[in-house]
């Protein structure tokens, strides 16, 4: 698809569309750093990083509202159609997912405070690290796919989400064995459970963003579809 | 640009329950060709919107559908156009009843310089649709009701039609078209001379009229096409580039020319 925004009769319209897309990418970059920092904070126990993540949460929220308003403005003033319309709709959906990812990063940071202070701090560390790295990669992949309007990269992200879900399930089984072996580990295990759950949710949001890439490029709405349905519907 | 063969029209140009059928239509003004091999159905009780840049042939094509082009010197129409399966360019087809069956509403409201009543009664009188004054009164009232104008004018039916506001005049013209009990109504940019409120009323009216009539509307407003029609046809330099369900047309058009036009990349 032609993703060149420099051909509109109205130069201001071009500028408006580029602005919302660029702001979304900026917000995506910030959320990516928030998630990576929160995961690092768990593994390194750096409390300064934790406080920084919590502090910057406001910034993510403000970006969501600002970008969403900009989308509304474009809808009202330009009545965009076709790929322009899909761009505006997709951006406005993506920033919602980014904001929720920001919330999850913040939750991880809050739990990181307790996690690092606990004597059971090595529990599931490997799973947290690898799932964390995976979802950050998924977000990067989803944003890249958006920027390049690349459906096949977007489908890859959906595929990776399935792997994260599997890792999540196996980490839960691991946690349960800890809890059964040593009841004193239960409060820490629950804490870890929240962290794993937040990471898994971040993966879901990255998947949602990828689904919007598919909508943006082809107009196909693949929300609530299974991976195999998505693969099939993006074949043509 | 290369001339598309008709089979290059993207999307859904044909329907099962066609009211009007156009096949391989070519139109010439003298030796200048304005329409190139256009094939399109208009389905019963559908509103189809014709869109495209100025001069692409929307009005020319619309005028073919009730032989309004016959009135233009040097205009020559080739191909087949059928109404309920009957060829309208056949020698045996009388254009006066044809234009009653396929009525037309123009861009500028053009009421006759007569009373509101006589504007609406003109067609029924011409076609002998009423034998008594009571019958004629009933047709006038019904038509004004259908056009959403009755309440505004029922107390001044003797006042001149030209004294109404622009939006009212356009609804009067629609009432005049309805009065001869048409099957199809053609509208050529019916709202382009109207303010937003009058436009909204006409659009609402179009939606109601769809129950009883088949409507083809030429419009410059993409929003209007999106609001009132079920299918949209995109014309470009005399060719029919794409026809698709309106919702699809405005979210995921198939042809890059359609995309470029409706996103405002040229126009
Ligand atoms: N009466 C006419 N005589 C000669 N050429 C005409 C006449 N009407 C329209 N044309 C030409 O036919 C082409 C299509 O015009 P028209 O059907 O009015 O386009 P649209 O309604 O899409 O703006 C244009 O090039 C126009 O100049
Ligand atoms: Mg015209």
mmCIF file of C-alpha atoms and ligand atoms in Angstrom, chain B residues 54-55 57-60 63 107 188-189 218 220, ligand 2:
data_model
loop_
_atom_site.group_PDB
_atom_site.id
_atom_site.type_symbol
_atom_site.label_atom_id
_atom_site.label_comp_id
_atom_site.label_asym_id
_atom_site.label_seq_id
_atom_site.Cartn_x
_atom_site.Cartn_y
_atom_site.Cartn_z
ATOM 1 C CA UNK B 54 -15.454 17.276 -12.109
ATOM 2 C CA UNK B 55 -15.871 16.421 -15.740
ATOM 3 C CA UNK B 57 -18.905 12.029 -16.748
ATOM 4 C CA UNK B 58 -21.195 11.508 -13.747
ATOM 5 C CA UNK B 59 -23.930 13.805 -15.028
ATOM 6 C CA UNK B 60 -23.553 12.483 -18.554
ATOM 7 C CA UNK B 63 -28.674 11.615 -17.979
ATOM 8 C CA UNK B 107 -28.533 20.661 -8.837
ATOM 9 C CA UNK B 188 -27.660 15.380 -9.843
ATOM 10 C CA UNK B 189 -25.917 17.080 -6.928
ATOM 11 C CA UNK B 218 -24.443 12.268 -8.150
ATOM 12 C CA UNK B 220 -19.527 16.002 -4.790
HETATM 13 MG MG1 LIG C 2 -22.136 17.056 -13.157
#
